[in-house]
Amino acid sequence: MSASIPRFLLPRGPATWRPRLSSSTTRTIRAASTKAPKPKAAKPKAPASKIPVLEKPTRFNPPSHGKSLPNRTVRYPGPALSEAEIAAQKTKKYPTMMPPEGTFMHWFLNNRSIHIYITLGVLSSLAGFTFLVSLRHDSKFGDLLPEPKDAIWHPFATVRTVFEVLRLDAEAKSAETKERRARRVEDVAKRGEYRKAHGLETEGFGGWTAREAPPAAFQKAMAAGEEAEEQPKQKRQVKKWLGIW
């Protein structure tokens, strides 16, 4: 490790490491008894001409036209493209872009009929699958339905089996409904026979019977020729508050 020497211990000879001043530069040496010259006072500047200041507008009023006309030409690197180059761009495949015109993918992606057929086919398949699952779960003859894989390989046989299961299910429901109605009719007939056997034909529910008018009073009214006249119904007066309600 090298030790640094203090500056005051070095000889006072001309130091080679100090940069020498050029002879052109002047140095002013002042004794301690002399006074420093006073700095000269700055000359007063001439009064500047008054700049007209416009009044601040109440709102922003854009100018009617700019300093220069707008350049509406399209900026592109290179000269204008020829018709052959423009036609070649339409058939060129660019990455991450739609397929060019004249290709199969361009026709497939822009054909509405293809998309309609695909959409209707998918929806019909989902509806048919849901219908078969519901029929297998709810019908008594759901075990007769084929498996989903058989529906793909044998579609006509599957459709024929589905119609047969629907017919059997409809016949079974009709038979159950007919039997239920027959039981109700038989129950009503048995209750009628029971009421006849116990003399309860004129008795209502809970032992109540219909009220009959006395025959003597009815014959007397017919002989006298009395006719019932409807009396006009008097409207109930409603008390109003302040003449409004």
PDB file of C-alpha atoms in Angstrom:
ATOM      1  CA  MET A   1       0.000   0.000   0.000  1.00  0.00           C
ATOM      2  CA  SER A   2       1.576   3.340  -1.090  1.00  0.00           C
ATOM      3  CA  ALA A   3       1.585   6.259   1.428  1.00  0.00           C
ATOM      4  CA  SER A   4       0.411   9.703   0.268  1.00  0.00           C
ATOM      5  CA  ILE A   5       2.806  12.671   0.884  1.00  0.00           C
ATOM      6  CA  PRO A   6       1.314  15.932   2.193  1.00  0.00           C
ATOM      7  CA  ARG A   7       1.464  18.812  -0.230  1.00  0.00           C
ATOM      8  CA  PHE A   8       3.361  21.186   2.049  1.00  0.00           C
ATOM      9  CA  LEU A   9       6.259  18.723   2.285  1.00  0.00           C
ATOM     10  CA  LEU A  10       6.830  18.765  -1.460  1.00  0.00           C
ATOM     11  CA  PRO A  11       9.500  21.120  -2.953  1.00  0.00           C
ATOM     12  CA  ARG A  12       8.379  24.518  -4.226  1.00  0.00           C
ATOM     13  CA  GLY A  13       9.907  24.063  -7.630  1.00  0.00           C
ATOM     14  CA  PRO A  14       7.777  24.137 -10.752  1.00  0.00           C
ATOM     15  CA  ALA A  15       5.365  21.268 -10.546  1.00  0.00           C
ATOM     16  CA  THR A  16       5.200  19.224 -13.683  1.00  0.00           C
ATOM     17  CA  TRP A  17       1.724  17.993 -12.880  1.00  0.00           C
ATOM     18  CA  ARG A  18       0.201  21.477 -12.783  1.00  0.00           C
ATOM     19  CA  PRO A  19      -1.230  22.642 -16.095  1.00  0.00           C
ATOM     20  CA  ARG A  20       0.596  25.623 -17.493  1.00  0.00           C
ATOM     21  CA  LEU A  21      -1.448  28.642 -18.463  1.00  0.00           C
ATOM     22  CA  SER A  22      -1.099  29.890 -21.971  1.00  0.00           C
ATOM     23  CA  SER A  23       0.763  33.151 -22.479  1.00  0.00           C
ATOM     24  CA  SER A  24      -2.282  34.737 -24.040  1.00  0.00           C
ATOM     25  CA  THR A  25      -4.244  34.691 -20.767  1.00  0.00           C
ATOM     26  CA  THR A  26      -3.751  37.692 -18.493  1.00  0.00           C
ATOM     27  CA  ARG A  27      -3.726  37.512 -14.727  1.00  0.00           C
ATOM     28  CA  THR A  28      -4.430  40.502 -12.505  1.00  0.00           C
ATOM     29  CA  ILE A  29      -2.382  40.589  -9.311  1.00  0.00           C
ATOM     30  CA  ARG A  30      -3.680  42.943  -6.655  1.00  0.00           C
ATOM     31  CA  ALA A  31      -1.868  43.925  -3.478  1.00  0.00           C
ATOM     32  CA  ALA A  32      -3.638  43.729  -0.178  1.00  0.00           C
ATOM     33  CA  SER A  33      -3.588  47.545   0.253  1.00  0.00           C
ATOM     34  CA  THR A  34      -5.373  48.318  -2.999  1.00  0.00           C
ATOM     35  CA  LYS A  35      -9.141  48.293  -3.324  1.00  0.00           C
ATOM     36  CA  ALA A  36     -11.029  46.249  -5.787  1.00  0.00           C
ATOM     37  CA  PRO A  37     -12.530  48.244  -8.616  1.00  0.00           C
ATOM     38  CA  LYS A  38     -16.240  48.823  -8.359  1.00  0.00           C
ATOM     39  CA  PRO A  39     -18.340  47.060 -10.915  1.00  0.00           C
ATOM     40  CA  LYS A  40     -19.725  49.304 -13.566  1.00  0.00           C
ATOM     41  CA  ALA A  41     -23.405  50.042 -13.286  1.00  0.00           C
ATOM     42  CA  ALA A  42     -25.520  48.476 -15.954  1.00  0.00           C
ATOM     43  CA  LYS A  43     -26.778  50.860 -18.568  1.00  0.00           C
ATOM     44  CA  PRO A  44     -30.512  51.402 -18.419  1.00  0.00           C
ATOM     45  CA  LYS A  45     -32.256  49.592 -21.198  1.00  0.00           C
ATOM     46  CA  ALA A  46     -34.270  51.530 -23.656  1.00  0.00           C
ATOM     47  CA  PRO A  47     -37.998  51.226 -23.063  1.00  0.00           C
ATOM     48  CA  ALA A  48     -39.341  48.397 -25.179  1.00  0.00           C
ATOM     49  CA  SER A  49     -42.104  49.157 -27.588  1.00  0.00           C
ATOM     50  CA  LYS A  50     -45.520  48.296 -26.258  1.00  0.00           C
ATOM     51  CA  ILE A  51     -46.758  44.941 -27.599  1.00  0.00           C
ATOM     52  CA  PRO A  52     -50.482  44.899 -28.302  1.00  0.00           C
ATOM     53  CA  VAL A  53     -52.259  42.316 -26.146  1.00  0.00           C
ATOM     54  CA  LEU A  54     -55.544  40.952 -27.388  1.00  0.00           C
ATOM     55  CA  GLU A  55     -58.478  40.594 -25.058  1.00  0.00           C
ATOM     56  CA  LYS A  56     -59.107  37.081 -23.800  1.00  0.00           C
ATOM     57  CA  PRO A  57     -62.174  35.670 -25.572  1.00  0.00           C
ATOM     58  CA  THR A  58     -65.067  34.181 -23.642  1.00  0.00           C
ATOM     59  CA  ARG A  59     -64.772  30.913 -25.547  1.00  0.00           C
ATOM     60  CA  PHE A  60     -62.385  29.229 -27.911  1.00  0.00           C
ATOM     61  CA  ASN A  61     -62.881  30.442 -31.485  1.00  0.00           C
ATOM     62  CA  PRO A  62     -60.912  28.235 -33.853  1.00  0.00           C
ATOM     63  CA  PRO A  63     -59.613  29.871 -37.019  1.00  0.00           C
ATOM     64  CA  SER A  64     -61.594  29.420 -40.188  1.00  0.00           C
ATOM     65  CA  HIS A  65     -58.610  27.833 -41.934  1.00  0.00           C
ATOM     66  CA  GLY A  66     -55.159  26.714 -40.993  1.00  0.00           C
ATOM     67  CA  LYS A  67     -51.862  28.140 -42.126  1.00  0.00           C
ATOM     68  CA  SER A  68     -51.390  25.310 -44.593  1.00  0.00           C
ATOM     69  CA  LEU A  69     -53.800  23.000 -46.339  1.00  0.00           C
ATOM     70  CA  PRO A  70     -53.990  19.481 -44.890  1.00  0.00           C
ATOM     71  CA  ASN A  71     -52.138  16.829 -46.800  1.00  0.00           C
ATOM     72  CA  ARG A  72     -54.664  14.091 -47.430  1.00  0.00           C
ATOM     73  CA  THR A  73     -52.480  11.937 -49.628  1.00  0.00           C
ATOM     74  CA  VAL A  74     -51.802   8.433 -48.367  1.00  0.00           C
ATOM     75  CA  ARG A  75     -48.272   8.004 -47.130  1.00  0.00           C
ATOM     76  CA  TYR A  76     -46.694   4.711 -48.035  1.00  0.00           C
ATOM     77  CA  PRO A  77     -43.139   3.563 -48.568  1.00  0.00           C
ATOM     78  CA  GLY A  78     -42.492   3.232 -52.252  1.00  0.00           C
ATOM     79  CA  PRO A  79     -44.269   4.106 -55.468  1.00  0.00           C
ATOM     80  CA  ALA A  80     -47.902   3.357 -56.278  1.00  0.00           C
ATOM     81  CA  LEU A  81     -48.794  -0.304 -56.744  1.00  0.00           C
ATOM     82  CA  SER A  82     -49.742  -1.560 -60.150  1.00  0.00           C
ATOM     83  CA  GLU A  83     -52.976  -3.392 -60.937  1.00  0.00           C
ATOM     84  CA  ALA A  84     -51.137  -6.699 -61.173  1.00  0.00           C
ATOM     85  CA  GLU A  85     -49.614  -6.234 -57.709  1.00  0.00           C
ATOM     86  CA  ILE A  86     -52.984  -5.279 -56.204  1.00  0.00           C
ATOM     87  CA  ALA A  87     -54.564  -8.380 -57.734  1.00  0.00           C
ATOM     88  CA  ALA A  88     -51.710 -10.522 -56.397  1.00  0.00           C
ATOM     89  CA  GLN A  89     -52.261  -9.203 -52.866  1.00  0.00           C
ATOM     90  CA  LYS A  90     -55.827 -10.549 -52.875  1.00  0.00           C
ATOM     91  CA  THR A  91     -54.619 -14.097 -53.497  1.00  0.00           C
ATOM     92  CA  LYS A  92     -51.608 -14.008 -51.175  1.00  0.00           C
ATOM     93  CA  LYS A  93     -51.729 -15.748 -47.792  1.00  0.00           C
ATOM     94  CA  TYR A  94     -50.693 -13.536 -44.889  1.00  0.00           C
ATOM     95  CA  PRO A  95     -50.040 -14.893 -41.376  1.00  0.00           C
ATOM     96  CA  THR A  96     -52.798 -14.364 -38.769  1.00  0.00           C
ATOM     97  CA  MET A  97     -55.128 -13.065 -41.480  1.00  0.00           C
ATOM     98  CA  MET A  98     -58.252 -14.388 -43.185  1.00  0.00           C
ATOM     99  CA  PRO A  99     -57.659 -16.766 -46.106  1.00  0.00           C
ATOM    100  CA  PRO A 100     -57.454 -15.072 -49.514  1.00  0.00           C
ATOM    101  CA  GLU A 101     -60.220 -15.123 -52.093  1.00  0.00           C
ATOM    102  CA  GLY A 102     -60.555 -18.135 -54.333  1.00  0.00           C
ATOM    103  CA  THR A 103     -59.536 -20.687 -51.691  1.00  0.00           C
ATOM    104  CA  PHE A 104     -61.674 -23.367 -50.065  1.00  0.00           C
ATOM    105  CA  MET A 105     -61.362 -21.894 -46.574  1.00  0.00           C
ATOM    106  CA  HIS A 106     -62.524 -18.478 -47.817  1.00  0.00           C
ATOM    107  CA  TRP A 107     -65.597 -20.094 -49.387  1.00  0.00           C
ATOM    108  CA  PHE A 108     -66.279 -22.190 -46.286  1.00  0.00           C
ATOM    109  CA  LEU A 109     -65.997 -19.288 -43.836  1.00  0.00           C
ATOM    110  CA  ASN A 110     -68.113 -16.879 -45.923  1.00  0.00           C
ATOM    111  CA  ASN A 111     -70.886 -19.264 -47.015  1.00  0.00           C
ATOM    112  CA  ARG A 112     -74.049 -18.694 -44.977  1.00  0.00           C
ATOM    113  CA  SER A 113     -75.802 -21.858 -46.152  1.00  0.00           C
ATOM    114  CA  ILE A 114     -73.065 -24.064 -44.737  1.00  0.00           C
ATOM    115  CA  HIS A 115     -73.283 -22.336 -41.356  1.00  0.00           C
ATOM    116  CA  ILE A 116     -77.100 -22.660 -41.319  1.00  0.00           C
ATOM    117  CA  TYR A 117     -76.925 -26.400 -42.057  1.00  0.00           C
ATOM    118  CA  ILE A 118     -74.287 -26.950 -39.386  1.00  0.00           C
ATOM    119  CA  THR A 119     -76.252 -24.973 -36.784  1.00  0.00           C
ATOM    120  CA  LEU A 120     -79.554 -26.726 -37.511  1.00  0.00           C
ATOM    121  CA  GLY A 121     -77.834 -30.104 -37.526  1.00  0.00           C
ATOM    122  CA  VAL A 122     -76.245 -29.544 -34.133  1.00  0.00           C
ATOM    123  CA  LEU A 123     -79.497 -28.266 -32.607  1.00  0.00           C
ATOM    124  CA  SER A 124     -81.504 -31.159 -34.071  1.00  0.00           C
ATOM    125  CA  SER A 125     -78.997 -33.674 -32.734  1.00  0.00           C
ATOM    126  CA  LEU A 126     -79.166 -32.185 -29.245  1.00  0.00           C
ATOM    127  CA  ALA A 127     -82.980 -32.125 -29.329  1.00  0.00           C
ATOM    128  CA  GLY A 128     -83.147 -35.764 -30.472  1.00  0.00           C
ATOM    129  CA  PHE A 129     -80.682 -36.896 -27.827  1.00  0.00           C
ATOM    130  CA  THR A 130     -82.658 -35.104 -25.094  1.00  0.00           C
ATOM    131  CA  PHE A 131     -85.927 -36.621 -26.344  1.00  0.00           C
ATOM    132  CA  LEU A 132     -84.506 -40.156 -26.337  1.00  0.00           C
ATOM    133  CA  VAL A 133     -83.086 -39.755 -22.830  1.00  0.00           C
ATOM    134  CA  SER A 134     -86.430 -38.455 -21.511  1.00  0.00           C
ATOM    135  CA  LEU A 135     -88.351 -41.248 -23.253  1.00  0.00           C
ATOM    136  CA  ARG A 136     -86.029 -43.893 -21.829  1.00  0.00           C
ATOM    137  CA  HIS A 137     -86.460 -42.453 -18.326  1.00  0.00           C
ATOM    138  CA  ASP A 138     -90.248 -41.857 -18.337  1.00  0.00           C
ATOM    139  CA  SER A 139     -91.659 -44.644 -20.511  1.00  0.00           C
ATOM    140  CA  LYS A 140     -92.354 -48.183 -19.337  1.00  0.00           C
ATOM    141  CA  PHE A 141     -90.896 -49.475 -22.589  1.00  0.00           C
ATOM    142  CA  GLY A 142     -87.653 -47.512 -22.346  1.00  0.00           C
ATOM    143  CA  ASP A 143     -85.656 -50.736 -22.219  1.00  0.00           C
ATOM    144  CA  LEU A 144     -86.621 -51.420 -25.847  1.00  0.00           C
ATOM    145  CA  LEU A 145     -84.806 -48.334 -27.099  1.00  0.00           C
ATOM    146  CA  PRO A 146     -81.382 -48.923 -28.667  1.00  0.00           C
ATOM    147  CA  GLU A 147     -78.151 -47.619 -27.246  1.00  0.00           C
ATOM    148  CA  PRO A 148     -76.736 -44.256 -28.420  1.00  0.00           C
ATOM    149  CA  LYS A 149     -73.929 -45.977 -30.326  1.00  0.00           C
ATOM    150  CA  ASP A 150     -76.483 -48.084 -32.231  1.00  0.00           C
ATOM    151  CA  ALA A 151     -78.309 -44.892 -33.234  1.00  0.00           C
ATOM    152  CA  ILE A 152     -75.163 -43.713 -35.026  1.00  0.00           C
ATOM    153  CA  TRP A 153     -74.492 -46.951 -36.935  1.00  0.00           C
ATOM    154  CA  HIS A 154     -78.142 -47.946 -37.538  1.00  0.00           C
ATOM    155  CA  PRO A 155     -80.185 -44.733 -37.791  1.00  0.00           C
ATOM    156  CA  PHE A 156     -83.185 -46.180 -39.695  1.00  0.00           C
ATOM    157  CA  ALA A 157     -83.623 -49.103 -37.311  1.00  0.00           C
ATOM    158  CA  THR A 158     -83.354 -46.692 -34.391  1.00  0.00           C
ATOM    159  CA  VAL A 159     -86.086 -44.435 -35.799  1.00  0.00           C
ATOM    160  CA  ARG A 160     -88.343 -47.446 -36.401  1.00  0.00           C
ATOM    161  CA  THR A 161     -87.828 -48.652 -32.831  1.00  0.00           C
ATOM    162  CA  VAL A 162     -88.518 -45.181 -31.410  1.00  0.00           C
ATOM    163  CA  PHE A 163     -91.858 -44.968 -33.251  1.00  0.00           C
ATOM    164  CA  GLU A 164     -92.795 -48.444 -32.028  1.00  0.00           C
ATOM    165  CA  VAL A 165     -91.994 -47.488 -28.426  1.00  0.00           C
ATOM    166  CA  LEU A 166     -94.050 -44.302 -28.789  1.00  0.00           C
ATOM    167  CA  ARG A 167     -97.025 -46.321 -30.073  1.00  0.00           C
ATOM    168  CA  LEU A 168     -96.815 -48.807 -27.209  1.00  0.00           C
ATOM    169  CA  ASP A 169     -96.491 -45.989 -24.680  1.00  0.00           C
ATOM    170  CA  ALA A 170     -99.558 -44.186 -26.096  1.00  0.00           C
ATOM    171  CA  GLU A 171    -101.634 -47.409 -26.004  1.00  0.00           C
ATOM    172  CA  ALA A 172    -100.584 -48.066 -22.404  1.00  0.00           C
ATOM    173  CA  LYS A 173    -101.553 -44.552 -21.330  1.00  0.00           C
ATOM    174  CA  SER A 174    -104.926 -44.855 -23.107  1.00  0.00           C
ATOM    175  CA  ALA A 175    -105.638 -48.171 -21.364  1.00  0.00           C
ATOM    176  CA  GLU A 176    -104.750 -46.699 -17.972  1.00  0.00           C
ATOM    177  CA  THR A 177    -107.017 -43.700 -18.566  1.00  0.00           C
ATOM    178  CA  LYS A 178    -109.912 -45.946 -19.689  1.00  0.00           C
ATOM    179  CA  GLU A 179    -109.526 -48.170 -16.641  1.00  0.00           C
ATOM    180  CA  ARG A 180    -109.409 -45.147 -14.314  1.00  0.00           C
ATOM    181  CA  ARG A 181    -112.631 -43.756 -15.792  1.00  0.00           C
ATOM    182  CA  ALA A 182    -114.349 -47.158 -15.529  1.00  0.00           C
ATOM    183  CA  ARG A 183    -113.453 -47.366 -11.839  1.00  0.00           C
ATOM    184  CA  ARG A 184    -114.914 -43.917 -11.221  1.00  0.00           C
ATOM    185  CA  VAL A 185    -118.178 -44.791 -13.018  1.00  0.00           C
ATOM    186  CA  GLU A 186    -118.444 -48.042 -11.082  1.00  0.00           C
ATOM    187  CA  ASP A 187    -117.829 -46.207  -7.814  1.00  0.00           C
ATOM    188  CA  VAL A 188    -120.610 -43.697  -8.587  1.00  0.00           C
ATOM    189  CA  ALA A 189    -123.028 -46.535  -9.465  1.00  0.00           C
ATOM    190  CA  LYS A 190    -122.266 -48.368  -6.220  1.00  0.00           C
ATOM    191  CA  ARG A 191    -122.851 -45.234  -4.172  1.00  0.00           C
ATOM    192  CA  GLY A 192    -126.200 -44.700  -5.936  1.00  0.00           C
ATOM    193  CA  GLU A 193    -127.318 -48.254  -5.146  1.00  0.00           C
ATOM    194  CA  TYR A 194    -126.298 -47.813  -1.526  1.00  0.00           C
ATOM    195  CA  ARG A 195    -128.314 -44.597  -1.226  1.00  0.00           C
ATOM    196  CA  LYS A 196    -131.368 -46.264  -2.764  1.00  0.00           C
ATOM    197  CA  ALA A 197    -131.067 -49.233  -0.434  1.00  0.00           C
ATOM    198  CA  HIS A 198    -130.921 -46.992   2.664  1.00  0.00           C
ATOM    199  CA  GLY A 199    -133.423 -44.356   1.529  1.00  0.00           C
ATOM    200  CA  LEU A 200    -130.941 -41.524   1.254  1.00  0.00           C
ATOM    201  CA  GLU A 201    -131.835 -40.351  -2.242  1.00  0.00           C
ATOM    202  CA  THR A 202    -133.314 -36.981  -1.168  1.00  0.00           C
ATOM    203  CA  GLU A 203    -130.809 -36.419   1.606  1.00  0.00           C
ATOM    204  CA  GLY A 204    -127.898 -34.183   0.771  1.00  0.00           C
ATOM    205  CA  PHE A 205    -124.345 -34.154   1.989  1.00  0.00           C
ATOM    206  CA  GLY A 206    -124.145 -34.174   5.788  1.00  0.00           C
ATOM    207  CA  GLY A 207    -127.862 -34.951   6.232  1.00  0.00           C
ATOM    208  CA  TRP A 208    -129.080 -31.641   4.714  1.00  0.00           C
ATOM    209  CA  THR A 209    -132.142 -31.607   2.430  1.00  0.00           C
ATOM    210  CA  ALA A 210    -133.524 -29.068  -0.006  1.00  0.00           C
ATOM    211  CA  ARG A 211    -136.194 -26.701   1.325  1.00  0.00           C
ATOM    212  CA  GLU A 212    -139.592 -27.170  -0.330  1.00  0.00           C
ATOM    213  CA  ALA A 213    -142.421 -24.583  -0.469  1.00  0.00           C
ATOM    214  CA  PRO A 214    -145.709 -25.609   1.178  1.00  0.00           C
ATOM    215  CA  PRO A 215    -148.144 -26.791  -1.533  1.00  0.00           C
ATOM    216  CA  ALA A 216    -151.197 -25.119   0.109  1.00  0.00           C
ATOM    217  CA  ALA A 217    -149.734 -21.643  -0.025  1.00  0.00           C
ATOM    218  CA  PHE A 218    -148.615 -22.180  -3.611  1.00  0.00           C
ATOM    219  CA  GLN A 219    -152.123 -23.253  -4.767  1.00  0.00           C
ATOM    220  CA  LYS A 220    -153.722 -20.321  -2.951  1.00  0.00           C
ATOM    221  CA  ALA A 221    -151.436 -17.847  -4.674  1.00  0.00           C
ATOM    222  CA  MET A 222    -152.194 -19.358  -8.086  1.00  0.00           C
ATOM    223  CA  ALA A 223    -155.944 -19.214  -7.492  1.00  0.00           C
ATOM    224  CA  ALA A 224    -155.892 -15.584  -6.437  1.00  0.00           C
ATOM    225  CA  GLY A 225    -153.807 -14.689  -9.494  1.00  0.00           C
ATOM    226  CA  GLU A 226    -151.216 -12.842  -7.562  1.00  0.00           C
ATOM    227  CA  GLU A 227    -148.056 -12.025  -9.395  1.00  0.00           C
ATOM    228  CA  ALA A 228    -144.840 -11.136  -7.762  1.00  0.00           C
ATOM    229  CA  GLU A 229    -143.726  -7.685  -8.628  1.00  0.00           C
ATOM    230  CA  GLU A 230    -140.155  -6.690  -8.262  1.00  0.00           C
ATOM    231  CA  GLN A 231    -139.738  -3.706  -6.057  1.00  0.00           C
ATOM    232  CA  PRO A 232    -137.238  -1.120  -7.310  1.00  0.00           C
ATOM    233  CA  LYS A 233    -134.065  -1.236  -5.328  1.00  0.00           C
ATOM    234  CA  GLN A 234    -133.372   2.003  -3.580  1.00  0.00           C
ATOM    235  CA  LYS A 235    -129.883   3.310  -3.942  1.00  0.00           C
ATOM    236  CA  ARG A 236    -128.144   3.829  -0.644  1.00  0.00           C
ATOM    237  CA  GLN A 237    -127.185   7.382  -0.072  1.00  0.00           C
ATOM    238  CA  VAL A 238    -123.472   7.800   0.395  1.00  0.00           C
ATOM    239  CA  LYS A 239    -122.290  10.480   2.752  1.00  0.00           C
ATOM    240  CA  LYS A 240    -119.793  12.759   1.040  1.00  0.00           C
ATOM    241  CA  TRP A 241    -117.132  14.873   2.662  1.00  0.00           C
ATOM    242  CA  LEU A 242    -116.650  18.345   1.186  1.00  0.00           C
ATOM    243  CA  GLY A 243    -118.792  17.276  -1.775  1.00  0.00           C
ATOM    244  CA  ILE A 244    -116.031  15.061  -3.212  1.00  0.00           C
ATOM    245  CA  TRP A 245    -116.091  11.700  -1.421  1.00  0.00           C
TER     246      TRP A 245
END
